[in-house]
Amino acid sequence: GENVEQHPSTLSVQEGDSAVIKCTYSDSASNYFPWYKQELGKGPQLIIDIRSNVGEKKDQRIAVTLNKTAKHFSLHITETQPEDSAVYFCAASSEFTSYDKVIFGPGTSLSVIP
Amino acid sequence: KAGVTQTPRYLIKTRGQQVTLSCSPISGHRSVSWYQQTPGQGLQFLFEYFSETQRNKGNFPGRFSGRQFSNSRSEMNVSTLELGDSALYLCASSLEGLQGRNEQFFGPGTRLTVL
């Protein structure tokens, strides 16, 4: 079945360094790729998304890149801060699909060391 | 605008009991989805309700059920609890329930522990 892999499962960086999280997907029909941040005691929050008609999208310190040929997409966080510490999830689906068809990655626990 | 609220936040039950969790969506949102989150299985879709009707269902046994009221508030029920039902249960609301068309907003979850 459809699958989304995510690496690494844990990531520890020094404050100010960059963090990169990578995901691969199996369904070639996927064309919408959101990223969620889940802080301790809270639910996931959408932080950025990318559609298959673009290769890169930036929003301040975060960016996402997409390689449709290789079926992988990545989250880049620059100038990391302690408040970036959280679990990050990627997901893949067709745009405008129902939520039962969204495949989530297993998550990456990011720790930013002050 | 108030966010998605879930009650209770923590719950401890024993095997064989049943439990009801509650979710109040963001005002104006008609779609409410429920998810189970565990360290081993990650985030798994349970079901989605839209205008008081179950519109989509994940791959969970019939012990898991839900409903939605006319004010869009939703409840989910788990009967005959098993140890493996211990998880964080998340509720999420959106305007239409379509990924990519409207953002899905998650509540803080209910942490269920089954002893």
Tab-separated table of N, CA and C in Angstrom, chain B residues 55-99:
chain	number	residue	atom	x	y	z
B	55	ARG	N	-18.640	10.526	7.160
B	55	ARG	CA	-18.351	10.636	5.732
B	55	ARG	C	-17.216	9.706	5.313
B	56	ASN	N	-16.277	9.479	6.228
B	56	ASN	CA	-15.156	8.592	5.922
B	56	ASN	C	-14.786	7.796	7.170
B	57	LYS	N	-14.218	6.635	6.956
B	57	LYS	CA	-13.877	5.770	8.080
B	57	LYS	C	-12.542	5.102	7.820
B	58	GLY	N	-11.712	5.040	8.851
B	58	GLY	CA	-10.431	4.367	8.748
B	58	GLY	C	-10.583	2.895	9.062
B	59	ASN	N	-9.455	2.230	9.165
B	59	ASN	CA	-9.441	0.788	9.351
B	59	ASN	C	-9.348	0.415	10.834
B	60	PHE	N	-10.401	0.676	11.555
B	60	PHE	CA	-10.464	0.351	12.973
B	60	PHE	C	-11.685	-0.528	13.219
B	61	PRO	N	-11.621	-1.365	14.281
B	61	PRO	CA	-12.761	-2.244	14.556
B	61	PRO	C	-14.007	-1.469	14.977
B	62	GLY	N	-15.132	-2.163	14.953
B	62	GLY	CA	-16.408	-1.545	15.257
B	62	GLY	C	-16.537	-1.045	16.687
B	63	ARG	N	-15.574	-1.420	17.531
B	63	ARG	CA	-15.595	-0.913	18.920
B	63	ARG	C	-15.419	0.603	18.960
B	64	PHE	N	-14.861	1.125	17.899
B	64	PHE	CA	-14.640	2.566	17.790
B	64	PHE	C	-15.816	3.162	17.008
B	65	SER	N	-16.487	4.107	17.626
B	65	SER	CA	-17.622	4.733	16.957
B	65	SER	C	-17.647	6.213	17.300
B	66	GLY	N	-18.453	6.946	16.597
B	66	GLY	CA	-18.534	8.371	16.868
B	66	GLY	C	-19.868	8.929	16.448
B	67	ARG	N	-20.032	10.194	16.719
B	67	ARG	CA	-21.215	10.895	16.247
B	67	ARG	C	-20.939	12.387	16.259
B	68	GLN	N	-21.766	13.104	15.529
B	68	GLN	CA	-21.636	14.549	15.489
B	68	GLN	C	-23.010	15.165	15.705
B	69	PHE	N	-23.046	16.223	16.471
B	69	PHE	CA	-24.294	16.882	16.807
B	69	PHE	C	-24.555	18.062	15.866
B	70	SER	N	-25.720	18.619	15.962
B	70	SER	CA	-26.106	19.689	15.037
B	70	SER	C	-25.227	20.934	15.189
B	71	ASN	N	-24.587	21.100	16.346
B	71	ASN	CA	-23.692	22.259	16.526
B	71	ASN	C	-22.249	21.909	16.140
B	72	SER	N	-22.080	20.784	15.468
B	72	SER	CA	-20.794	20.272	14.968
B	72	SER	C	-19.912	19.657	16.045
B	73	ARG	N	-20.281	19.769	17.298
B	73	ARG	CA	-19.522	19.076	18.335
B	73	ARG	C	-19.574	17.572	18.072
B	74	SER	N	-18.491	16.897	18.428
B	74	SER	CA	-18.428	15.467	18.123
B	74	SER	C	-17.985	14.671	19.349
B	75	GLU	N	-18.403	13.460	19.388
B	75	GLU	CA	-17.961	12.529	20.422
B	75	GLU	C	-17.478	11.250	19.751
B	76	MET	N	-16.504	10.627	20.370
B	76	MET	CA	-16.131	9.284	19.923
B	76	MET	C	-16.204	8.345	21.121
B	77	ASN	N	-16.583	7.132	20.859
B	77	ASN	CA	-16.771	6.141	21.896
B	77	ASN	C	-15.934	4.904	21.580
B	78	VAL	N	-15.299	4.375	22.594
B	78	VAL	CA	-14.595	3.106	22.438
B	78	VAL	C	-15.177	2.145	23.466
B	79	SER	N	-15.695	1.034	22.996
B	79	SER	CA	-16.281	0.055	23.906
B	79	SER	C	-15.301	-1.099	24.132
B	80	THR	N	-15.526	-1.842	25.172
B	80	THR	CA	-14.710	-3.012	25.512
B	80	THR	C	-13.221	-2.705	25.340
B	81	LEU	N	-12.747	-1.776	26.111
B	81	LEU	CA	-11.374	-1.295	25.979
B	81	LEU	C	-10.343	-2.410	26.091
B	82	GLU	N	-9.305	-2.292	25.278
B	82	GLU	CA	-8.166	-3.214	25.303
B	82	GLU	C	-6.912	-2.419	25.648
B	83	LEU	N	-5.890	-3.137	26.123
B	83	LEU	CA	-4.642	-2.457	26.485
B	83	LEU	C	-4.086	-1.668	25.304
B	84	GLY	N	-4.235	-2.214	24.110
B	84	GLY	CA	-3.703	-1.568	22.911
B	84	GLY	C	-4.435	-0.304	22.513
B	85	ASP	N	-5.517	0.012	23.195
B	85	ASP	CA	-6.244	1.251	22.891
B	85	ASP	C	-5.614	2.449	23.583
B	86	SER	N	-4.634	2.207	24.429
B	86	SER	CA	-3.924	3.307	25.078
B	86	SER	C	-3.247	4.158	24.011
B	87	ALA	N	-3.570	5.426	23.988
B	87	ALA	CA	-3.082	6.298	22.917
B	87	ALA	C	-3.496	7.734	23.205
B	88	LEU	N	-2.985	8.625	22.353
B	88	LEU	CA	-3.457	10.010	22.337
B	88	LEU	C	-4.501	10.093	21.233
B	89	TYR	N	-5.702	10.513	21.574
B	89	TYR	CA	-6.771	10.644	20.592
B	89	TYR	C	-6.929	12.115	20.248
B	90	LEU	N	-6.710	12.392	18.973
B	90	LEU	CA	-6.741	13.764	18.484
B	90	LEU	C	-7.995	14.020	17.668
B	91	CYS	N	-8.540	15.188	17.854
B	91	CYS	CA	-9.669	15.652	17.070
B	91	CYS	C	-9.174	16.810	16.216
B	92	ALA	N	-9.661	16.894	14.995
B	92	ALA	CA	-9.280	17.991	14.111
B	92	ALA	C	-10.510	18.503	13.381
B	93	SER	N	-10.576	19.808	13.188
B	93	SER	CA	-11.716	20.374	12.467
B	93	SER	C	-11.248	21.181	11.275
B	94	SER	N	-12.097	21.256	10.273
B	94	SER	CA	-11.836	22.086	9.104
B	94	SER	C	-13.175	22.487	8.508
B	95	LEU	N	-13.105	23.414	7.573
B	95	LEU	CA	-14.347	23.911	6.967
B	95	LEU	C	-15.044	22.826	6.160
B	96	GLU	N	-14.274	22.151	5.299
B	96	GLU	CA	-14.907	21.217	4.369
B	96	GLU	C	-14.442	19.774	4.537
B	97	GLY	N	-13.282	19.557	5.170
B	97	GLY	CA	-12.785	18.199	5.304
B	97	GLY	C	-12.038	17.709	4.091
B	98	LEU	N	-11.412	18.606	3.363
B	98	LEU	CA	-10.639	18.206	2.189
B	98	LEU	C	-9.200	18.692	2.344
B	99	GLN	N	-8.264	17.754	2.324
B	99	GLN	CA	-6.840	18.073	2.462
B	99	GLN	C	-6.391	18.979	1.329
